[in-house]
């Protein structure tokens, strides 16, 4: 193949010219750009692709055709059902209407920037626009791998940045507020599920996916193996969010007792309903044994919080409460990270350390005690280092109550 090319200005646009030589003869190619910089970058990438033997002939495949007919079908086999539904929704609602007609090789970083700006101007949340950018970046990475385009133009695009107002504020409860909630939800048939969420930091779907066989009452361990999701309001049972999400979590004595009482109550429900009970082995189910819809679980939480006059937090913030109380009590961040099922300990530190300045203050005091007084810092108790100090969250005295890349695609259950 010839390795010659050039760029020229024509009116308000810049044109990249290059030639290729194939078995059918010599071909002249052109592509227009709004700026000289974009034209030069494209030509540089194209010449490098030709020299490297990975150049792809210009294709008339549109971005919409690639995403809907090629990319989404492959993702359906590779990601969780809820992730695929989210991908498809973003593609159908936002990408295809605005960019679906654009030939994939005519797509540019400048065009993506204008697309993102238009979405923000239309009132779409910055977080959602960034999710669209992550989706397009992943799709175009696959297009490069399949030689449909010479480079990923999303690399040079500038999605809107999240500012403080765009970030969801992390809100947590004190141990006293948590106990007030436990008392207020005590008579609800799913009270044990909310207590389990608070004393383990499990995600909503993970709690609703617990089966009795996943709980070892003697060893006080719970094995997270499945999750209940809502996809377009339909219930879907799937695997945990990540590989680290499939984990074993230590349980405290109070939570174990709460689960035993709940199991006894569920057995009574099953006996009363008889053949009408469709047993799926779920620890937390509807009256007929079917899975609890995640939205109902969250709505019941919201109504209870409002009824009790407690500070408004989301159900997911019980997870944050568990982490912050544990860290404040001196539980090692690695233990908290493992309990939450985070991919890395550093992620846990980034998410939670700023929420508990008292931890840093304690560290400063301990270091100063060594430097100025020559005395050693107090040793942590076994409970603090093993992560069992949260046990009395389900009840007890105040002392024991202090027990989000590469940018990732942000889905429903979050951190």
mmCIF file of C-alpha atoms in Angstrom:
data_model
loop_
_atom_site.group_PDB
_atom_site.id
_atom_site.type_symbol
_atom_site.label_atom_id
_atom_site.label_comp_id
_atom_site.label_asym_id
_atom_site.label_seq_id
_atom_site.Cartn_x
_atom_site.Cartn_y
_atom_site.Cartn_z
ATOM 1 C CA UNK A 1 0.000 0.000 0.000
ATOM 2 C CA UNK A 2 1.076 3.568 -0.675
ATOM 3 C CA UNK A 3 1.955 5.550 2.417
ATOM 4 C CA UNK A 4 1.349 9.015 0.993
ATOM 5 C CA UNK A 5 -1.194 11.495 2.294
ATOM 6 C CA UNK A 6 -1.850 15.196 2.701
ATOM 7 C CA UNK A 7 -4.293 17.715 4.157
ATOM 8 C CA UNK A 8 -5.731 20.813 2.498
ATOM 9 C CA UNK A 9 -8.192 23.494 3.464
ATOM 10 C CA UNK A 10 -11.415 23.829 1.496
ATOM 11 C CA UNK A 11 -13.596 26.679 2.685
ATOM 12 C CA UNK A 12 -14.428 26.133 6.354
ATOM 13 C CA UNK A 13 -13.270 22.499 6.489
ATOM 14 C CA UNK A 14 -9.991 20.602 6.295
ATOM 15 C CA UNK A 15 -9.717 17.612 3.945
ATOM 16 C CA UNK A 16 -7.413 14.651 4.525
ATOM 17 C CA UNK A 17 -6.282 12.873 1.331
ATOM 18 C CA UNK A 18 -4.574 9.501 1.160
ATOM 19 C CA UNK A 19 -4.089 6.657 -1.287
ATOM 20 C CA UNK A 20 -4.122 2.914 -0.979
ATOM 21 C CA UNK A 21 -3.071 0.318 -3.490
ATOM 22 C CA UNK A 22 -4.872 -3.003 -3.548
ATOM 23 C CA UNK A 23 -5.269 -5.917 -5.927
ATOM 24 C CA UNK A 24 -8.063 -3.967 -7.614
ATOM 25 C CA UNK A 25 -5.798 -0.968 -8.198
ATOM 26 C CA UNK A 26 -5.103 2.405 -6.626
ATOM 27 C CA UNK A 27 -7.803 4.123 -4.542
ATOM 28 C CA UNK A 28 -7.989 7.770 -3.540
ATOM 29 C CA UNK A 29 -9.646 8.505 -0.176
ATOM 30 C CA UNK A 30 -10.805 11.733 1.427
ATOM 31 C CA UNK A 31 -12.283 12.689 4.760
ATOM 32 C CA UNK A 32 -13.341 16.132 5.977
ATOM 33 C CA UNK A 33 -12.799 17.696 9.404
ATOM 34 C CA UNK A 34 -13.720 20.942 11.106
ATOM 35 C CA UNK A 35 -10.163 21.645 12.319
ATOM 36 C CA UNK A 36 -6.674 21.168 10.937
ATOM 37 C CA UNK A 37 -5.647 19.415 14.154
ATOM 38 C CA UNK A 38 -8.310 16.706 13.733
ATOM 39 C CA UNK A 39 -7.415 16.194 10.065
ATOM 40 C CA UNK A 40 -3.706 15.877 10.867
ATOM 41 C CA UNK A 41 -4.348 13.447 13.742
ATOM 42 C CA UNK A 42 -6.549 11.272 11.553
ATOM 43 C CA UNK A 43 -3.998 11.226 8.734
ATOM 44 C CA UNK A 44 -1.166 10.366 11.136
ATOM 45 C CA UNK A 45 -3.191 7.465 12.561
ATOM 46 C CA UNK A 46 -4.197 6.281 9.088
ATOM 47 C CA UNK A 47 -0.622 6.296 7.784
ATOM 48 C CA UNK A 48 0.512 4.388 10.886
ATOM 49 C CA UNK A 49 -2.254 1.835 10.334
ATOM 50 C CA UNK A 50 -1.239 1.401 6.692
ATOM 51 C CA UNK A 51 2.416 0.910 7.624
ATOM 52 C CA UNK A 52 1.410 -1.522 10.385
ATOM 53 C CA UNK A 53 -0.790 -3.554 8.038
ATOM 54 C CA UNK A 54 -3.949 -2.932 10.098
ATOM 55 C CA UNK A 55 -5.584 -0.276 7.934
ATOM 56 C CA UNK A 56 -9.312 -0.788 7.399
ATOM 57 C CA UNK A 57 -10.875 0.390 4.166
ATOM 58 C CA UNK A 58 -13.449 3.163 4.620
ATOM 59 C CA UNK A 59 -16.753 1.689 5.669
ATOM 60 C CA UNK A 60 -20.273 3.058 5.300
ATOM 61 C CA UNK A 61 -21.354 1.318 8.516
ATOM 62 C CA UNK A 62 -23.057 3.867 10.747
ATOM 63 C CA UNK A 63 -22.536 4.199 14.475
ATOM 64 C CA UNK A 64 -26.140 3.161 15.014
ATOM 65 C CA UNK A 65 -25.752 0.005 12.924
ATOM 66 C CA UNK A 66 -22.552 -0.919 14.713
ATOM 67 C CA UNK A 67 -23.994 -0.419 18.192
ATOM 68 C CA UNK A 68 -27.397 -2.028 17.632
ATOM 69 C CA UNK A 69 -26.522 -4.849 15.222
ATOM 70 C CA UNK A 70 -23.002 -5.772 16.276
ATOM 71 C CA UNK A 71 -21.913 -4.405 19.628
ATOM 72 C CA UNK A 72 -25.015 -4.769 21.822
ATOM 73 C CA UNK A 73 -25.641 -8.429 20.808
ATOM 74 C CA UNK A 74 -22.096 -9.344 21.917
ATOM 75 C CA UNK A 75 -22.509 -7.436 25.197
ATOM 76 C CA UNK A 76 -25.715 -9.315 25.943
ATOM 77 C CA UNK A 77 -23.637 -12.465 26.343
ATOM 78 C CA UNK A 78 -20.833 -10.817 28.308
ATOM 79 C CA UNK A 79 -22.382 -8.554 30.956
ATOM 80 C CA UNK A 80 -25.079 -8.736 33.618
ATOM 81 C CA UNK A 81 -28.687 -8.482 32.503
ATOM 82 C CA UNK A 82 -29.090 -5.143 34.265
ATOM 83 C CA UNK A 83 -25.921 -3.757 32.666
ATOM 84 C CA UNK A 84 -27.089 -4.813 29.210
ATOM 85 C CA UNK A 85 -30.488 -3.198 29.793
ATOM 86 C CA UNK A 86 -28.755 0.025 30.846
ATOM 87 C CA UNK A 87 -26.475 -0.061 27.776
ATOM 88 C CA UNK A 88 -29.420 -0.618 25.466
ATOM 89 C CA UNK A 89 -31.445 2.159 27.084
ATOM 90 C CA UNK A 90 -28.643 4.718 26.669
ATOM 91 C CA UNK A 91 -28.034 3.675 23.062
ATOM 92 C CA UNK A 92 -31.713 3.783 22.082
ATOM 93 C CA UNK A 93 -32.681 6.944 23.990
ATOM 94 C CA UNK A 94 -29.623 9.117 23.442
ATOM 95 C CA UNK A 95 -26.922 7.848 21.074
ATOM 96 C CA UNK A 96 -28.943 6.579 18.109
ATOM 97 C CA UNK A 97 -31.276 9.618 17.829
ATOM 98 C CA UNK A 98 -28.324 12.028 17.754
ATOM 99 C CA UNK A 99 -25.448 10.067 16.188
ATOM 100 C CA UNK A 100 -26.959 6.885 14.803
ATOM 101 C CA UNK A 101 -26.809 8.128 11.200
ATOM 102 C CA UNK A 102 -23.119 9.099 11.357
ATOM 103 C CA UNK A 103 -20.754 6.735 9.560
ATOM 104 C CA UNK A 104 -18.511 5.263 12.216
ATOM 105 C CA UNK A 105 -15.366 6.337 10.361
ATOM 106 C CA UNK A 106 -16.688 9.887 10.116
ATOM 107 C CA UNK A 107 -17.132 10.174 13.871
ATOM 108 C CA UNK A 108 -14.740 12.623 15.522
ATOM 109 C CA UNK A 109 -13.827 13.735 19.021
ATOM 110 C CA UNK A 110 -15.162 17.184 18.215
ATOM 111 C CA UNK A 111 -18.529 15.720 17.287
ATOM 112 C CA UNK A 112 -18.644 13.732 20.514
ATOM 113 C CA UNK A 113 -17.877 16.874 22.507
ATOM 114 C CA UNK A 114 -20.796 18.686 20.848
ATOM 115 C CA UNK A 115 -23.022 15.660 21.510
ATOM 116 C CA UNK A 116 -22.134 15.674 25.209
ATOM 117 C CA UNK A 117 -22.693 19.433 25.439
ATOM 118 C CA UNK A 118 -26.121 19.091 23.809
ATOM 119 C CA UNK A 119 -27.130 16.388 26.297
ATOM 120 C CA UNK A 120 -26.130 18.571 29.248
ATOM 121 C CA UNK A 121 -27.993 21.532 27.719
ATOM 122 C CA UNK A 122 -31.098 19.342 27.452
ATOM 123 C CA UNK A 123 -30.954 18.742 31.191
ATOM 124 C CA UNK A 124 -29.450 15.240 31.257
ATOM 125 C CA UNK A 125 -27.490 14.554 34.449
ATOM 126 C CA UNK A 126 -23.730 14.896 34.146
ATOM 127 C CA UNK A 127 -23.310 11.432 35.627
ATOM 128 C CA UNK A 128 -25.509 9.959 32.865
ATOM 129 C CA UNK A 129 -23.570 11.806 30.153
ATOM 130 C CA UNK A 130 -20.343 10.398 31.547
ATOM 131 C CA UNK A 131 -21.895 6.920 31.480
ATOM 132 C CA UNK A 132 -22.692 7.465 27.789
ATOM 133 C CA UNK A 133 -19.073 8.461 27.192
ATOM 134 C CA UNK A 134 -17.817 5.316 28.947
ATOM 135 C CA UNK A 135 -20.192 3.214 26.833
ATOM 136 C CA UNK A 136 -19.035 4.822 23.561
ATOM 137 C CA UNK A 137 -15.395 4.473 24.546
ATOM 138 C CA UNK A 138 -15.853 0.749 25.154
ATOM 139 C CA UNK A 139 -17.787 0.281 21.910
ATOM 140 C CA UNK A 140 -15.214 2.159 19.831
ATOM 141 C CA UNK A 141 -12.403 0.189 21.474
ATOM 142 C CA UNK A 142 -14.083 -2.928 20.095
ATOM 143 C CA UNK A 143 -14.474 -1.222 16.703
ATOM 144 C CA UNK A 144 -10.711 -0.557 16.614
ATOM 145 C CA UNK A 145 -10.020 -4.175 17.526
ATOM 146 C CA UNK A 146 -12.222 -5.297 14.631
ATOM 147 C CA UNK A 147 -10.429 -2.908 12.234
ATOM 148 C CA UNK A 148 -13.572 -0.877 11.578
ATOM 149 C CA UNK A 149 -11.816 2.352 12.590
ATOM 150 C CA UNK A 150 -8.104 3.218 12.865
ATOM 151 C CA UNK A 151 -8.356 4.801 16.324
ATOM 152 C CA UNK A 152 -10.741 5.410 19.192
ATOM 153 C CA UNK A 153 -11.863 9.035 18.824
ATOM 154 C CA UNK A 154 -13.410 8.909 22.302
ATOM 155 C CA UNK A 155 -9.842 8.993 23.672
ATOM 156 C CA UNK A 156 -9.641 12.650 22.642
ATOM 157 C CA UNK A 157 -13.205 13.579 23.636
ATOM 158 C CA UNK A 158 -13.911 15.647 26.740
ATOM 159 C CA UNK A 159 -17.030 14.517 28.625
ATOM 160 C CA UNK A 160 -18.364 16.930 31.269
ATOM 161 C CA UNK A 161 -16.652 16.763 34.622
ATOM 162 C CA UNK A 162 -18.536 15.944 37.792
ATOM 163 C CA UNK A 163 -18.556 18.826 40.240
ATOM 164 C CA UNK A 164 -19.554 18.715 43.885
ATOM 165 C CA UNK A 165 -23.211 19.428 43.063
ATOM 166 C CA UNK A 166 -23.305 16.476 40.636
ATOM 167 C CA UNK A 167 -21.996 13.949 43.135
ATOM 168 C CA UNK A 168 -24.469 12.125 45.288
ATOM 169 C CA UNK A 169 -23.824 13.184 48.865
ATOM 170 C CA UNK A 170 -22.994 10.284 51.126
ATOM 171 C CA UNK A 171 -25.269 10.384 54.164
ATOM 172 C CA UNK A 172 -25.000 8.104 57.163
ATOM 173 C CA UNK A 173 -26.743 7.556 60.478
ATOM 174 C CA UNK A 174 -25.377 7.522 63.997
ATOM 175 C CA UNK A 175 -25.688 4.295 66.022
ATOM 176 C CA UNK A 176 -28.571 5.883 67.954
ATOM 177 C CA UNK A 177 -30.456 6.682 64.735
ATOM 178 C CA UNK A 178 -29.822 3.171 63.471
ATOM 179 C CA UNK A 179 -31.290 1.673 66.643
ATOM 180 C CA UNK A 180 -34.298 3.976 66.324
ATOM 181 C CA UNK A 181 -34.841 2.635 62.807
ATOM 182 C CA UNK A 182 -34.532 -0.972 64.000
ATOM 183 C CA UNK A 183 -37.202 -0.315 66.638
ATOM 184 C CA UNK A 184 -39.489 1.356 64.117
ATOM 185 C CA UNK A 185 -39.239 -1.463 61.555
ATOM 186 C CA UNK A 186 -39.360 -4.305 64.088
ATOM 187 C CA UNK A 187 -42.935 -5.369 63.326
ATOM 188 C CA UNK A 188 -42.463 -5.481 59.557
ATOM 189 C CA UNK A 189 -42.102 -8.960 58.082
ATOM 190 C CA UNK A 190 -38.870 -7.921 56.326
ATOM 191 C CA UNK A 191 -37.289 -6.260 59.374
ATOM 192 C CA UNK A 192 -34.517 -8.877 59.431
ATOM 193 C CA UNK A 193 -33.517 -7.950 55.882
ATOM 194 C CA UNK A 194 -32.942 -4.311 56.838
ATOM 195 C CA UNK A 195 -30.971 -5.318 59.922
ATOM 196 C CA UNK A 196 -28.827 -7.638 57.796
ATOM 197 C CA UNK A 197 -28.155 -4.801 55.340
ATOM 198 C CA UNK A 198 -27.016 -2.524 58.178
ATOM 199 C CA UNK A 199 -24.830 -5.065 60.007
ATOM 200 C CA UNK A 200 -23.081 -6.433 56.898
ATOM 201 C CA UNK A 201 -23.012 -3.566 54.401
ATOM 202 C CA UNK A 202 -24.522 -5.818 51.727
ATOM 203 C CA UNK A 203 -26.096 -4.275 48.639
ATOM 204 C CA UNK A 204 -29.876 -4.278 48.270
ATOM 205 C CA UNK A 205 -29.921 -6.998 45.618
ATOM 206 C CA UNK A 206 -27.477 -9.141 47.585
ATOM 207 C CA UNK A 207 -29.695 -9.051 50.682
ATOM 208 C CA UNK A 208 -32.797 -10.005 48.699
ATOM 209 C CA UNK A 209 -30.881 -12.815 46.997
ATOM 210 C CA UNK A 210 -29.840 -14.564 50.230
ATOM 211 C CA UNK A 211 -31.011 -18.174 50.504
ATOM 212 C CA UNK A 212 -31.170 -20.098 53.762
ATOM 213 C CA UNK A 213 -28.530 -22.453 52.439
ATOM 214 C CA UNK A 214 -26.164 -19.478 52.092
ATOM 215 C CA UNK A 215 -26.155 -18.952 55.876
ATOM 216 C CA UNK A 216 -24.025 -21.119 58.173
ATOM 217 C CA UNK A 217 -25.610 -20.432 61.570
ATOM 218 C CA UNK A 218 -23.004 -22.416 63.487
ATOM 219 C CA UNK A 219 -19.994 -20.763 61.845
ATOM 220 C CA UNK A 220 -21.771 -17.370 61.775
ATOM 221 C CA UNK A 221 -20.999 -16.896 58.088
ATOM 222 C CA UNK A 222 -23.057 -15.768 55.117
ATOM 223 C CA UNK A 223 -21.994 -16.635 51.570
ATOM 224 C CA UNK A 224 -23.072 -14.003 49.022
ATOM 225 C CA UNK A 225 -23.756 -15.952 45.836
ATOM 226 C CA UNK A 226 -26.680 -14.331 44.032
ATOM 227 C CA UNK A 227 -28.504 -11.035 43.708
ATOM 228 C CA UNK A 228 -32.063 -9.972 42.914
ATOM 229 C CA UNK A 229 -32.252 -7.216 40.289
ATOM 230 C CA UNK A 230 -35.025 -5.146 38.744
ATOM 231 C CA UNK A 231 -34.653 -4.864 34.956
ATOM 232 C CA UNK A 232 -37.400 -2.762 33.391
ATOM 233 C CA UNK A 233 -39.393 -3.552 36.561
ATOM 234 C CA UNK A 234 -39.044 -7.290 35.963
ATOM 235 C CA UNK A 235 -37.290 -9.343 38.644
ATOM 236 C CA UNK A 236 -34.097 -11.065 37.516
ATOM 237 C CA UNK A 237 -31.883 -13.261 39.709
ATOM 238 C CA UNK A 238 -28.220 -13.147 38.759
ATOM 239 C CA UNK A 239 -24.666 -13.326 40.017
ATOM 240 C CA UNK A 240 -23.102 -10.711 42.330
ATOM 241 C CA UNK A 241 -21.993 -7.437 40.791
ATOM 242 C CA UNK A 242 -18.281 -8.374 40.607
ATOM 243 C CA UNK A 243 -16.040 -11.378 41.282
ATOM 244 C CA UNK A 244 -15.151 -9.833 44.643
ATOM 245 C CA UNK A 245 -18.882 -9.497 45.260
ATOM 246 C CA UNK A 246 -19.137 -13.261 45.708
ATOM 247 C CA UNK A 247 -17.778 -13.398 49.234
ATOM 248 C CA UNK A 248 -18.242 -14.768 52.746
ATOM 249 C CA UNK A 249 -19.211 -12.324 55.486
ATOM 250 C CA UNK A 250 -18.910 -12.851 59.228
ATOM 251 C CA UNK A 251 -22.143 -12.339 61.185
ATOM 252 C CA UNK A 252 -22.535 -11.226 64.788
ATOM 253 C CA UNK A 253 -24.596 -13.026 67.449
ATOM 254 C CA UNK A 254 -27.410 -10.462 67.447
ATOM 255 C CA UNK A 255 -27.890 -10.674 63.684
ATOM 256 C CA UNK A 256 -27.781 -14.469 63.841
ATOM 257 C CA UNK A 257 -30.585 -14.409 66.397
ATOM 258 C CA UNK A 258 -32.603 -11.980 64.281
ATOM 259 C CA UNK A 259 -32.248 -14.369 61.319
ATOM 260 C CA UNK A 260 -33.282 -17.383 63.423
ATOM 261 C CA UNK A 261 -36.433 -15.570 64.551
ATOM 262 C CA UNK A 262 -37.188 -14.544 60.982
ATOM 263 C CA UNK A 263 -36.768 -18.114 59.741
ATOM 264 C CA UNK A 264 -39.260 -19.342 62.340
ATOM 265 C CA UNK A 265 -41.797 -16.687 61.283
ATOM 266 C CA UNK A 266 -41.329 -17.578 57.624
ATOM 267 C CA UNK A 267 -41.981 -21.262 58.377
ATOM 268 C CA UNK A 268 -45.291 -20.295 59.947
ATOM 269 C CA UNK A 269 -46.247 -18.319 56.839
ATOM 270 C CA UNK A 270 -45.355 -21.308 54.699
ATOM 271 C CA UNK A 271 -47.511 -23.656 56.770
ATOM 272 C CA UNK A 272 -50.501 -21.312 56.657
ATOM 273 C CA UNK A 273 -50.322 -20.927 52.865
ATOM 274 C CA UNK A 274 -49.713 -24.619 52.179
ATOM 275 C CA UNK A 275 -49.556 -25.451 48.474
ATOM 276 C CA UNK A 276 -49.866 -21.763 47.626
ATOM 277 C CA UNK A 277 -46.350 -21.153 48.902
ATOM 278 C CA UNK A 278 -43.778 -21.420 46.086
ATOM 279 C CA UNK A 279 -40.603 -22.096 48.017
ATOM 280 C CA UNK A 280 -37.455 -20.843 46.254
ATOM 281 C CA UNK A 281 -35.299 -21.127 49.349
ATOM 282 C CA UNK A 282 -35.084 -17.349 49.747
ATOM 283 C CA UNK A 283 -34.493 -15.976 53.217
ATOM 284 C CA UNK A 284 -36.467 -12.837 52.347
ATOM 285 C CA UNK A 285 -39.494 -13.469 50.169
ATOM 286 C CA UNK A 286 -43.030 -12.325 49.594
ATOM 287 C CA UNK A 287 -45.847 -14.033 51.470
ATOM 288 C CA UNK A 288 -46.112 -16.631 48.672
ATOM 289 C CA UNK A 289 -42.365 -17.341 48.547
ATOM 290 C CA UNK A 290 -41.626 -15.267 45.424
ATOM 291 C CA UNK A 291 -38.675 -12.828 45.371
ATOM 292 C CA UNK A 292 -39.209 -9.372 46.854
ATOM 293 C CA UNK A 293 -39.089 -6.613 44.240
ATOM 294 C CA UNK A 294 -36.059 -4.361 44.937
ATOM 295 C CA UNK A 295 -38.132 -1.207 44.381
ATOM 296 C CA UNK A 296 -40.667 -2.304 47.020
ATOM 297 C CA UNK A 297 -37.802 -2.951 49.438
ATOM 298 C CA UNK A 298 -36.454 0.588 48.907
ATOM 299 C CA UNK A 299 -39.889 2.230 49.039
ATOM 300 C CA UNK A 300 -40.714 0.520 52.341
ATOM 301 C CA UNK A 301 -37.430 1.833 53.744
ATOM 302 C CA UNK A 302 -38.187 5.384 52.556
ATOM 303 C CA UNK A 303 -41.699 5.344 54.054
ATOM 304 C CA UNK A 304 -40.402 4.061 57.397
ATOM 305 C CA UNK A 305 -37.676 6.704 57.574
ATOM 306 C CA UNK A 306 -40.253 9.424 56.912
ATOM 307 C CA UNK A 307 -42.702 7.992 59.463
ATOM 308 C CA UNK A 308 -40.042 7.880 62.176
ATOM 309 C CA UNK A 309 -38.805 11.395 61.460
ATOM 310 C CA UNK A 310 -35.235 10.199 60.950
ATOM 311 C CA UNK A 311 -32.718 12.082 58.770
ATOM 312 C CA UNK A 312 -33.480 11.173 55.160
ATOM 313 C CA UNK A 313 -31.022 8.704 53.674
ATOM 314 C CA UNK A 314 -31.265 6.141 50.891
ATOM 315 C CA UNK A 315 -31.429 2.419 51.532
ATOM 316 C CA UNK A 316 -27.966 2.182 49.956
ATOM 317 C CA UNK A 317 -26.702 4.528 52.666
ATOM 318 C CA UNK A 318 -27.088 1.717 55.213
ATOM 319 C CA UNK A 319 -24.075 0.263 53.389
ATOM 320 C CA UNK A 320 -22.190 3.529 53.833
ATOM 321 C CA UNK A 321 -23.258 3.683 57.482
ATOM 322 C CA UNK A 322 -21.870 0.192 58.070
ATOM 323 C CA UNK A 323 -18.521 1.153 56.523
ATOM 324 C CA UNK A 324 -18.104 4.482 58.295
ATOM 325 C CA UNK A 325 -19.067 3.111 61.722
ATOM 326 C CA UNK A 326 -16.669 0.228 61.253
ATOM 327 C CA UNK A 327 -13.771 2.465 60.243
ATOM 328 C CA UNK A 328 -14.522 4.886 63.084
ATOM 329 C CA UNK A 329 -14.367 1.942 65.518
ATOM 330 C CA UNK A 330 -10.878 1.045 64.275
ATOM 331 C CA UNK A 331 -11.762 -1.885 62.010
ATOM 332 C CA UNK A 332 -9.009 -2.216 59.406
ATOM 333 C CA UNK A 333 -9.923 -0.821 55.987
ATOM 334 C CA UNK A 334 -8.992 -4.155 54.354
ATOM 335 C CA UNK A 335 -11.616 -5.915 56.479
ATOM 336 C CA UNK A 336 -14.251 -3.314 55.563
ATOM 337 C CA UNK A 337 -13.314 -3.599 51.886
ATOM 338 C CA UNK A 338 -13.688 -7.391 51.976
ATOM 339 C CA UNK A 339 -17.056 -7.163 53.725
ATOM 340 C CA UNK A 340 -18.354 -4.716 51.132
ATOM 341 C CA UNK A 341 -16.996 -6.732 48.214
ATOM 342 C CA UNK A 342 -15.029 -3.840 46.757
ATOM 343 C CA UNK A 343 -12.575 -4.620 43.971
ATOM 344 C CA UNK A 344 -9.646 -2.961 45.778
ATOM 345 C CA UNK A 345 -8.855 -1.635 49.239
ATOM 346 C CA UNK A 346 -7.731 1.653 47.692
ATOM 347 C CA UNK A 347 -11.242 2.162 46.323
ATOM 348 C CA UNK A 348 -12.669 1.732 49.824
ATOM 349 C CA UNK A 349 -10.190 4.281 51.168
ATOM 350 C CA UNK A 350 -11.049 6.779 48.428
ATOM 351 C CA UNK A 351 -14.786 6.438 49.076
ATOM 352 C CA UNK A 352 -14.876 6.485 52.878
ATOM 353 C CA UNK A 353 -11.811 7.984 54.486
ATOM 354 C CA UNK A 354 -12.915 11.568 53.846
ATOM 355 C CA UNK A 355 -16.205 10.833 55.614
ATOM 356 C CA UNK A 356 -14.564 10.145 58.971
ATOM 357 C CA UNK A 357 -12.026 12.883 59.758
ATOM 358 C CA UNK A 358 -11.891 11.582 63.331
ATOM 359 C CA UNK A 359 -9.816 8.648 62.097
ATOM 360 C CA UNK A 360 -7.108 10.989 60.808
ATOM 361 C CA UNK A 361 -7.301 13.055 63.972
ATOM 362 C CA UNK A 362 -6.781 9.927 66.090
ATOM 363 C CA UNK A 363 -3.791 9.008 63.936
ATOM 364 C CA UNK A 364 -2.298 12.478 64.484
ATOM 365 C CA UNK A 365 -2.765 12.178 68.255
ATOM 366 C CA UNK A 366 -1.198 8.721 68.366
ATOM 367 C CA UNK A 367 1.832 9.784 66.307
ATOM 368 C CA UNK A 368 2.279 12.901 68.454
ATOM 369 C CA UNK A 369 2.131 10.736 71.586
ATOM 370 C CA UNK A 370 5.048 8.675 70.276
ATOM 371 C CA UNK A 371 7.076 11.660 69.027
ATOM 372 C CA UNK A 372 6.684 13.994 72.013
ATOM 373 C CA UNK A 373 6.057 11.659 74.923
ATOM 374 C CA UNK A 374 8.021 8.618 73.846
ATOM 375 C CA UNK A 375 5.104 6.307 74.565
ATOM 376 C CA UNK A 376 3.596 3.712 72.281
ATOM 377 C CA UNK A 377 0.153 4.070 70.759
ATOM 378 C CA UNK A 378 -2.467 1.782 72.312
ATOM 379 C CA UNK A 379 -2.862 -1.573 70.661
ATOM 380 C CA UNK A 380 -6.091 -2.332 68.825
ATOM 381 C CA UNK A 381 -8.351 -4.968 70.272
ATOM 382 C CA UNK A 382 -8.847 -8.286 68.503
ATOM 383 C CA UNK A 383 -12.361 -7.202 67.611
ATOM 384 C CA UNK A 384 -11.102 -4.097 65.838
ATOM 385 C CA UNK A 385 -8.553 -5.973 63.755
ATOM 386 C CA UNK A 386 -10.820 -8.838 62.818
ATOM 387 C CA UNK A 387 -13.838 -6.716 61.933
ATOM 388 C CA UNK A 388 -16.229 -8.057 64.571
ATOM 389 C CA UNK A 389 -16.527 -4.793 66.496
ATOM 390 C CA UNK A 390 -19.729 -3.865 64.674
ATOM 391 C CA UNK A 391 -21.628 -6.721 66.278
ATOM 392 C CA UNK A 392 -23.853 -4.750 68.619
ATOM 393 C CA UNK A 393 -25.319 -2.623 65.840
ATOM 394 C CA UNK A 394 -28.337 -4.863 66.197
ATOM 395 C CA UNK A 395 -28.641 -3.728 69.806
ATOM 396 C CA UNK A 396 -26.542 -3.221 72.902
ATOM 397 C CA UNK A 397 -24.530 -0.503 74.587
ATOM 398 C CA UNK A 398 -23.138 2.577 72.863
ATOM 399 C CA UNK A 399 -19.523 1.473 73.052
ATOM 400 C CA UNK A 400 -20.086 -1.533 70.836
ATOM 401 C CA UNK A 401 -22.222 0.402 68.385
ATOM 402 C CA UNK A 402 -19.261 1.942 66.574
ATOM 403 C CA UNK A 403 -18.122 -1.078 64.830
ATOM 404 C CA UNK A 404 -16.569 4.062 43.836
ATOM 405 C CA UNK A 405 -10.404 3.735 35.964
ATOM 406 C CA UNK A 406 -10.090 3.967 34.104
ATOM 407 C CA UNK A 407 -13.534 5.236 34.907
ATOM 408 C CA UNK A 408 -16.014 2.459 35.496
ATOM 409 C CA UNK A 409 -19.528 2.311 34.166
ATOM 410 C CA UNK A 410 -21.788 3.360 37.023
ATOM 411 C CA UNK A 411 -24.784 1.089 37.324
ATOM 412 C CA UNK A 412 -27.696 0.971 39.736
ATOM 413 C CA UNK A 413 -26.343 -0.421 43.005
ATOM 414 C CA UNK A 414 -23.191 1.621 42.879
ATOM 415 C CA UNK A 415 -20.402 1.413 45.473
#
